[in-house]
mmCIF file of C-alpha atoms in Angstrom:
data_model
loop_
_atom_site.group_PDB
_atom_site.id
_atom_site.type_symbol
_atom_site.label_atom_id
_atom_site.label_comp_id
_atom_site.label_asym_id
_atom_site.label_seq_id
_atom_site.Cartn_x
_atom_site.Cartn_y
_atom_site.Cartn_z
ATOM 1 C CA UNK E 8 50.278 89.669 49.531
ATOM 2 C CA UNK E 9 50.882 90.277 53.519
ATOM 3 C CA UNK E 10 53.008 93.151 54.688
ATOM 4 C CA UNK E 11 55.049 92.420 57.027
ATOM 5 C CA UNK E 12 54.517 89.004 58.233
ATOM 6 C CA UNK E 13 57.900 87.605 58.873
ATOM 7 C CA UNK E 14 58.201 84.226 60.224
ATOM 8 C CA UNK E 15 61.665 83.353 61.735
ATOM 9 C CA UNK E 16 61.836 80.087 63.457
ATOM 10 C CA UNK E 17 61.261 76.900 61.974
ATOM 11 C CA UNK E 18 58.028 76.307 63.549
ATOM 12 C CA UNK E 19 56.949 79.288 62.373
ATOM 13 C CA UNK E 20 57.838 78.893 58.881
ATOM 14 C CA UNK E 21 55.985 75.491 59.210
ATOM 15 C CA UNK E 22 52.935 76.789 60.554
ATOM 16 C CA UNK E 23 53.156 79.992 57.706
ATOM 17 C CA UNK E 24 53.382 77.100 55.066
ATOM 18 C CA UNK E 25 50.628 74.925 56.617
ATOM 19 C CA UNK E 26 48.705 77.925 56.439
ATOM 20 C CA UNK E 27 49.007 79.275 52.894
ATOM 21 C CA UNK E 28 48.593 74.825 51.676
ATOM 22 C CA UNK E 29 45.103 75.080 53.448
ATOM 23 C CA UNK E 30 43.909 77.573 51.878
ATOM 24 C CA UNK E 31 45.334 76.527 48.477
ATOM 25 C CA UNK E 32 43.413 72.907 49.129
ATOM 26 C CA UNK E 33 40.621 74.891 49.871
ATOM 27 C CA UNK E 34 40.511 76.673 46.496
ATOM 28 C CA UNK E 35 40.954 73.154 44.422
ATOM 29 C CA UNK E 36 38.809 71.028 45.946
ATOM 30 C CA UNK E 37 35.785 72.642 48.751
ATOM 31 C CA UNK E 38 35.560 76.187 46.747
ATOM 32 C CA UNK E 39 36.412 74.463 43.372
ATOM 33 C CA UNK E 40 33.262 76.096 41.830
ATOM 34 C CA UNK E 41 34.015 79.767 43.026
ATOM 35 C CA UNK E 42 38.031 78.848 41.826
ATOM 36 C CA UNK E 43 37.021 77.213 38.538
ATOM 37 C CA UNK E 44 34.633 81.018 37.830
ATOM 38 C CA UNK E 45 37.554 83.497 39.159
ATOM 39 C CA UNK E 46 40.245 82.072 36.925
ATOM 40 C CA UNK E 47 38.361 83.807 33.517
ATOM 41 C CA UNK E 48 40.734 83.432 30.512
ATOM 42 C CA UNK E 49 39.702 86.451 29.232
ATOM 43 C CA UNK E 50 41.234 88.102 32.314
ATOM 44 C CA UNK E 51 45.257 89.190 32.224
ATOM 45 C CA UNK E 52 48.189 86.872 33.959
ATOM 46 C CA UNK E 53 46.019 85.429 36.989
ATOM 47 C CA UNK E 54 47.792 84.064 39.773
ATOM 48 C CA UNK E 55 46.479 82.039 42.870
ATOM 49 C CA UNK E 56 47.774 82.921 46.341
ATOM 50 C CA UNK E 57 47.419 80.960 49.376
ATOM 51 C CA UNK E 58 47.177 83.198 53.249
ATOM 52 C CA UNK E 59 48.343 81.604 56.614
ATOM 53 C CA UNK E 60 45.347 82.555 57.665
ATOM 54 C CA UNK E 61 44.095 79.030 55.624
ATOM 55 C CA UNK E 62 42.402 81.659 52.979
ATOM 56 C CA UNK E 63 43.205 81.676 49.418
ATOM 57 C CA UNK E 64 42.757 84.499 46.379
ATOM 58 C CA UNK E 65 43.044 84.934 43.044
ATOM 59 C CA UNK E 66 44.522 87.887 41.969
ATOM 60 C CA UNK E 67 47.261 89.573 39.544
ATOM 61 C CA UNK E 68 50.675 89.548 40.298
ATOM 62 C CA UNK E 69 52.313 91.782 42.843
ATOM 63 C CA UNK E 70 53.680 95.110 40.904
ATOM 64 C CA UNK E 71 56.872 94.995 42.837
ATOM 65 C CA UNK E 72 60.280 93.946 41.430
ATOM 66 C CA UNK E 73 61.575 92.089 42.737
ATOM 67 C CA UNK E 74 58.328 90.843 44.751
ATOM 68 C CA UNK E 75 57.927 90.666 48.833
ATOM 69 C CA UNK E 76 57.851 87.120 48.195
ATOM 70 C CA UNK E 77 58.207 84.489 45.903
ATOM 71 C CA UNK E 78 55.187 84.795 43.296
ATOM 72 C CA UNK E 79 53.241 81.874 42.439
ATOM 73 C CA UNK E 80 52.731 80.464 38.932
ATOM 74 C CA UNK E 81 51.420 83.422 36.299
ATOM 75 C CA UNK E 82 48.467 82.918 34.054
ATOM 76 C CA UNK E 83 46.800 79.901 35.074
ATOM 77 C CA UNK E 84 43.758 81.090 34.134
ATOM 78 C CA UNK E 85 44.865 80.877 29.869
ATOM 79 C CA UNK E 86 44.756 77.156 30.148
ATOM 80 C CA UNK E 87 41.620 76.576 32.141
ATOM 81 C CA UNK E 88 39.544 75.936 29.124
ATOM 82 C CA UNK E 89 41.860 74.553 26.949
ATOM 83 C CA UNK E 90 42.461 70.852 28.618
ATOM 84 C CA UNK E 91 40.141 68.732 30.742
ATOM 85 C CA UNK E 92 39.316 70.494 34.421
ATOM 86 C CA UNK E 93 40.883 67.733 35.996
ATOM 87 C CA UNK E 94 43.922 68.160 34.419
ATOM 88 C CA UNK E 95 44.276 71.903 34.618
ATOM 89 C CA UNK E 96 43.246 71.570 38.814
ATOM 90 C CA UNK E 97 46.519 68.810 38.876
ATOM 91 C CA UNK E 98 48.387 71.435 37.017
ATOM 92 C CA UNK E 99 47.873 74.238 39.250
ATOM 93 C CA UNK E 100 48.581 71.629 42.230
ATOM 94 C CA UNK E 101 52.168 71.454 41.206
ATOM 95 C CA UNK E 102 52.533 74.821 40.661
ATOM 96 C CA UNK E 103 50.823 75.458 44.233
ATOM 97 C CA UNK E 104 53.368 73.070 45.965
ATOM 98 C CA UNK E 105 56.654 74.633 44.051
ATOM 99 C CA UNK E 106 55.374 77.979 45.459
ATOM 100 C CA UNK E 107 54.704 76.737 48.750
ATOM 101 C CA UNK E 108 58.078 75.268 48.837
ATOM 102 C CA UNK E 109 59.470 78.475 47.547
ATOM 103 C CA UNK E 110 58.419 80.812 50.647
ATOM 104 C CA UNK E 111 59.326 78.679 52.699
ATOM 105 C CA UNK E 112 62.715 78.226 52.235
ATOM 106 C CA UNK E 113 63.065 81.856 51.096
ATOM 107 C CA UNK E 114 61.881 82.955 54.342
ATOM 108 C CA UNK E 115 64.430 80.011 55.888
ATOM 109 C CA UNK E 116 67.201 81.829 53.511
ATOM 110 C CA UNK E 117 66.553 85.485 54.710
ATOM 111 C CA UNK E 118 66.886 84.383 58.449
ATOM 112 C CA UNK E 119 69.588 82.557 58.440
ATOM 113 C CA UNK E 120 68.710 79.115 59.075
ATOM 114 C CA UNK E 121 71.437 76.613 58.898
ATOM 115 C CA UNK E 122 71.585 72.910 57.655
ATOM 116 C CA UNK E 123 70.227 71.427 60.548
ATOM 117 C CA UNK E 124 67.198 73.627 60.481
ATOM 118 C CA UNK E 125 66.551 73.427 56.651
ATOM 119 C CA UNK E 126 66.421 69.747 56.684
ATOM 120 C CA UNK E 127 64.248 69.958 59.596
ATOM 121 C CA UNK E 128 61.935 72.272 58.004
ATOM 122 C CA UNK E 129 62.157 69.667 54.680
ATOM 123 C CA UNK E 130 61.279 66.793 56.889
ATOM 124 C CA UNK E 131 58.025 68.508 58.824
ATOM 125 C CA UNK E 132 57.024 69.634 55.209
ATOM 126 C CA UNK E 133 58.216 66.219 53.695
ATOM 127 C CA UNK E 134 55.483 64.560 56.183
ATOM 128 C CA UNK E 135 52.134 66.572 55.150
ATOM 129 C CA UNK E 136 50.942 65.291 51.857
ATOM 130 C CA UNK E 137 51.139 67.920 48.878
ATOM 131 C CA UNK E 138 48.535 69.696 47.370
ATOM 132 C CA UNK E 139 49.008 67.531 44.226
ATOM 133 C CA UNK E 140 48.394 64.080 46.124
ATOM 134 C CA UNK E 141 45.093 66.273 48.132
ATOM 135 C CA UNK E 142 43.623 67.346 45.020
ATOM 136 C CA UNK E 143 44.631 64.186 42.553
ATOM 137 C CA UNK E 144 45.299 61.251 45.024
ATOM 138 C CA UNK E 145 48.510 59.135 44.550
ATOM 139 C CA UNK E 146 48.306 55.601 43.371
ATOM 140 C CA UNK E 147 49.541 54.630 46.952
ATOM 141 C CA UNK E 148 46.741 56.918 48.368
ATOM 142 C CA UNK E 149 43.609 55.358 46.119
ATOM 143 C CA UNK E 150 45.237 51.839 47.359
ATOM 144 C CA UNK E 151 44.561 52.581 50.879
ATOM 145 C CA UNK E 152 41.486 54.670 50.160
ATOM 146 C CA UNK E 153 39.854 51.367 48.443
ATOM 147 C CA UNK E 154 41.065 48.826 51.140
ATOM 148 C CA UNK E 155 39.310 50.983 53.903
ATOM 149 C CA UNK E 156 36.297 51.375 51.631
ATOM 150 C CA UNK E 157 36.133 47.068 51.375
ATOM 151 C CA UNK E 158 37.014 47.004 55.085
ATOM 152 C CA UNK E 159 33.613 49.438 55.866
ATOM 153 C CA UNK E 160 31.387 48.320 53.778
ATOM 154 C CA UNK E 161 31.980 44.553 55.199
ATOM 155 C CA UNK E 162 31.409 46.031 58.515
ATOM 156 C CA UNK E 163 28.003 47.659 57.542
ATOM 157 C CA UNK E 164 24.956 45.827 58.555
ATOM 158 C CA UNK E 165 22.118 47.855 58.717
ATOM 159 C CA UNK E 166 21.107 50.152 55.486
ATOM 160 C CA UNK E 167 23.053 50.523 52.243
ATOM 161 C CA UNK E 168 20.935 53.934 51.680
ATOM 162 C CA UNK E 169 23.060 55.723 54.010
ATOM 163 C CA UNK E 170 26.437 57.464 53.042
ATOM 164 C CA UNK E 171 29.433 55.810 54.511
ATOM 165 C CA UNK E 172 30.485 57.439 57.465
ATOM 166 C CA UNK E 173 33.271 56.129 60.084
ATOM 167 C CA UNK E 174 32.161 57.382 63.196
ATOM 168 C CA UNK E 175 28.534 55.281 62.226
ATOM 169 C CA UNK E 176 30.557 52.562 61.439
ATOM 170 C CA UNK E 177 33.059 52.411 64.939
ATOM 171 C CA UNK E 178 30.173 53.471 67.247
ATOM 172 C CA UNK E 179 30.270 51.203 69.462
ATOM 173 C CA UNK E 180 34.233 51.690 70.070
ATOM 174 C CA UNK E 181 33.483 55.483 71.142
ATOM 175 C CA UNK E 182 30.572 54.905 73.226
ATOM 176 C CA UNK E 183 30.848 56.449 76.875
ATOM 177 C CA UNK E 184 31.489 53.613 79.979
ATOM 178 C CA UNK E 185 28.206 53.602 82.662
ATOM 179 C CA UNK E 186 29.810 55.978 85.694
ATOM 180 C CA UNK E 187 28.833 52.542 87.946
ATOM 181 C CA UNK E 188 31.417 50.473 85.341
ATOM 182 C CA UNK E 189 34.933 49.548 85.182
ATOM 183 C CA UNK E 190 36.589 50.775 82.026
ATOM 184 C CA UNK E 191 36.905 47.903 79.447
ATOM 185 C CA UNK E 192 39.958 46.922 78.470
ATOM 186 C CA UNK E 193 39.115 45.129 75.309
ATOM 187 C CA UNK E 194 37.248 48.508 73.991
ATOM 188 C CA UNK E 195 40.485 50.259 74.361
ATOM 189 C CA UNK E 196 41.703 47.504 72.482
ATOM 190 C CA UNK E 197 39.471 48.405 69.256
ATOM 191 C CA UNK E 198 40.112 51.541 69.385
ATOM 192 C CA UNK E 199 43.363 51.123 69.064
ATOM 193 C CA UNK E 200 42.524 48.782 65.930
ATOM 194 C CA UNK E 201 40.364 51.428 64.935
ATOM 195 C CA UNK E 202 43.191 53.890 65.130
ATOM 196 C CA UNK E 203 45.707 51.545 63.069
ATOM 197 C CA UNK E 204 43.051 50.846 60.692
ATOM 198 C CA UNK E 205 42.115 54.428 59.329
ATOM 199 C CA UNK E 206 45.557 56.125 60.398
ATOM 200 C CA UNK E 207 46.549 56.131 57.150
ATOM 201 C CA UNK E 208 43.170 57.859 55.727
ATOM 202 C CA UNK E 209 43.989 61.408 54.439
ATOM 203 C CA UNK E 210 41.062 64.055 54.471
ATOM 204 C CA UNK E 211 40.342 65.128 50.795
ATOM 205 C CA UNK E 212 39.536 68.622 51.420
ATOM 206 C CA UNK E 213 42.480 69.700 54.475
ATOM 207 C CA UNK E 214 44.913 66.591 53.549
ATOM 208 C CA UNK E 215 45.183 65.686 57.379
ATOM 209 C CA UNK E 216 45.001 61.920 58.677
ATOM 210 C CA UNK E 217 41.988 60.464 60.599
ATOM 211 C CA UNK E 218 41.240 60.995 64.103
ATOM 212 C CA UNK E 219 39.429 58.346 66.328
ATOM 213 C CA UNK E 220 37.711 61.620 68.008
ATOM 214 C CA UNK E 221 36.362 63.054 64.579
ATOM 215 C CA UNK E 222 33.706 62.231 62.170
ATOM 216 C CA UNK E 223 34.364 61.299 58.864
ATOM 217 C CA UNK E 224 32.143 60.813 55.663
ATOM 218 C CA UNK E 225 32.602 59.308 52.275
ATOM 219 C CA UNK E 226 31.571 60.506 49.187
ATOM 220 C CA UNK E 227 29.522 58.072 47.036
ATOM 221 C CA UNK E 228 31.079 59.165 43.701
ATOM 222 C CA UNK E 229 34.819 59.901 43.964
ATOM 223 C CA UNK E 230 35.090 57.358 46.768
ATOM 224 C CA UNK E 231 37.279 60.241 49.012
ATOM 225 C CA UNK E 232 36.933 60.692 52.923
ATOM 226 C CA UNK E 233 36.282 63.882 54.048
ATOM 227 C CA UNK E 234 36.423 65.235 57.997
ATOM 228 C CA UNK E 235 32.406 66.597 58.380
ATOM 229 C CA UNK E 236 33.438 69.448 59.796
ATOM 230 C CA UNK E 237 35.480 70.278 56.677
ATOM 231 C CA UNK E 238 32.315 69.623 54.228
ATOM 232 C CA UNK E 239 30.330 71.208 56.415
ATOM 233 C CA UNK E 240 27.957 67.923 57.487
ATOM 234 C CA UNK E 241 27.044 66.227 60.548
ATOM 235 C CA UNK E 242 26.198 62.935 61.992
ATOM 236 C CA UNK E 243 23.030 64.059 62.757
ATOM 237 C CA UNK E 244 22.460 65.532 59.117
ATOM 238 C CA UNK E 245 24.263 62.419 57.516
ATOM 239 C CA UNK E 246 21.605 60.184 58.941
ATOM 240 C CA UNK E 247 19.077 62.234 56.411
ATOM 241 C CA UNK E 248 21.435 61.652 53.690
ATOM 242 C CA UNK E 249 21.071 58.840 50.961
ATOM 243 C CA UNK E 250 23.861 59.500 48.390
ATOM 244 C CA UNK E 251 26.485 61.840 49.348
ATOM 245 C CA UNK E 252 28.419 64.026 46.995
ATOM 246 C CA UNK E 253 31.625 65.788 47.707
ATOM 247 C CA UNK E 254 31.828 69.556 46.604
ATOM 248 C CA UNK E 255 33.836 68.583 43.875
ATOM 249 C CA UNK E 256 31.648 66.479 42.592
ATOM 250 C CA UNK E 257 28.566 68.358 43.664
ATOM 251 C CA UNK E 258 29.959 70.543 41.245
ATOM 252 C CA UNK E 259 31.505 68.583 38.738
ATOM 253 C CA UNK E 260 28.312 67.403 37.633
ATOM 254 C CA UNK E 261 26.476 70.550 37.842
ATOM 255 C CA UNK E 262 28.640 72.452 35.621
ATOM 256 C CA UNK E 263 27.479 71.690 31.486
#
């Protein structure tokens, strides 16, 4: 674990706990495949720590007692190959979000914060989604996910070999105004619809909502919306791309 990195306002904690979730997302879903190999049940207790530097390890348990911080869940490796892998990646999900939970409010318990500032930090945690609803998706979350999917796919005209993408499908909301033209109102309009419309859509590999400024694909076989820059694939690339497959299930299907 760190040595001595000691958040001590409530921002901070926040951003410490964004941190350490990112990488943890990062481990379950876009690194899945190096996750899935490091977590060897022949190995001793294996535990998975998240950074707030957004990186992730797995590792043994700190020697310590009692530990610099809270320690996450202990041998999570033992049950990898025992259940199904989407099970035992939902499993360590809710283990990842009690830990997550856990330093943060030990590190709001060693400084001091009062009532006001521990529901505060509650609600600015309370609004991110977990690492269980990232990983799994929540019935509420597939809902939405699905309804966006019909409302694209009606709005697609031109090829069905292409992956779904929502910057391809809002062009003409983002395009730039001629220098010689007035600003139109009713484009600021749509992208305000635009905005409404996908606000709700939650990236599957960082958890964070849409973005009228960003580019966002679909994956062809889970259905999930991933920011490109967070699967690594452009518009321009995405253009070349028939079928597109998350990491996860890049790797899903690889694996015998």
């Amino acid at each position: 674990m760190e040595q001595g990195y000691n958040p001590r306002t409530v921002e901070e904690v926040f951003r410490d706990f964004k941190g350490r979730r990112t990488g943890l997302i990062k481990a379950l879903t876009t690194d899945v495949e190096d996750f899935f190999q490091q977590c060897d049940p022949e190995k001793e207790n294996l535990c998975l720590y998240g950074f707030p530097s957004e990186q992730w390890e797995v590792n043994l348990p700190a020697e310590e007692v009692p530990p610099e911080l809270p320690e996450p869940a202990l041998g999570i490796n033992f049950a990898r190959d025992g259940m199904q892998e989407k099970d035992w990646l939902s499993l360590v999900a809710v283990h990842s979000d009690a830990w997550l939970l856990s330093v943060a409010f030990y590190f709001g318990a060693r400084f001091g914060f009062d009532k006001a500032d521990r529901k505060r930090l509650f609600n600015m945690i309370n609004d991110v989604p977990t690492v269980f609803d990232v990983v799994t998706g929540s019935a509420k979350k597939q809902q939405k996910e699905k309804s966006l999917i019909s409302n694209n796919s009606s709005n697609k005209s031109k090829s069905n070999s292409k992956p779904r993408t929502i910057e391809s499908t809002q062009a003409k909301f983002s395009k730039p105004q001629p220098k010689d033209e007035e600003p139109n109102d009713d484009d600021d309009g749509l992208d305000e619809e635009d905005e409404d419309e996908h606000g709700e859509t939650l990236c599957g590999a960082c958890g964070e909502n849409y973005a009228s400024d960003e580019f966002w694909i679909c994956c062809d076989i889970c259905e999930k919306w991933f920011h490109g820059k967070c699967v690594k694939i452009t518009p321009a690339r995405a253009e070349h791309i028939k079928q597109y497959k998350c990491p996860s299930c890049s790797n899903k299907r690889a694996r015998p």
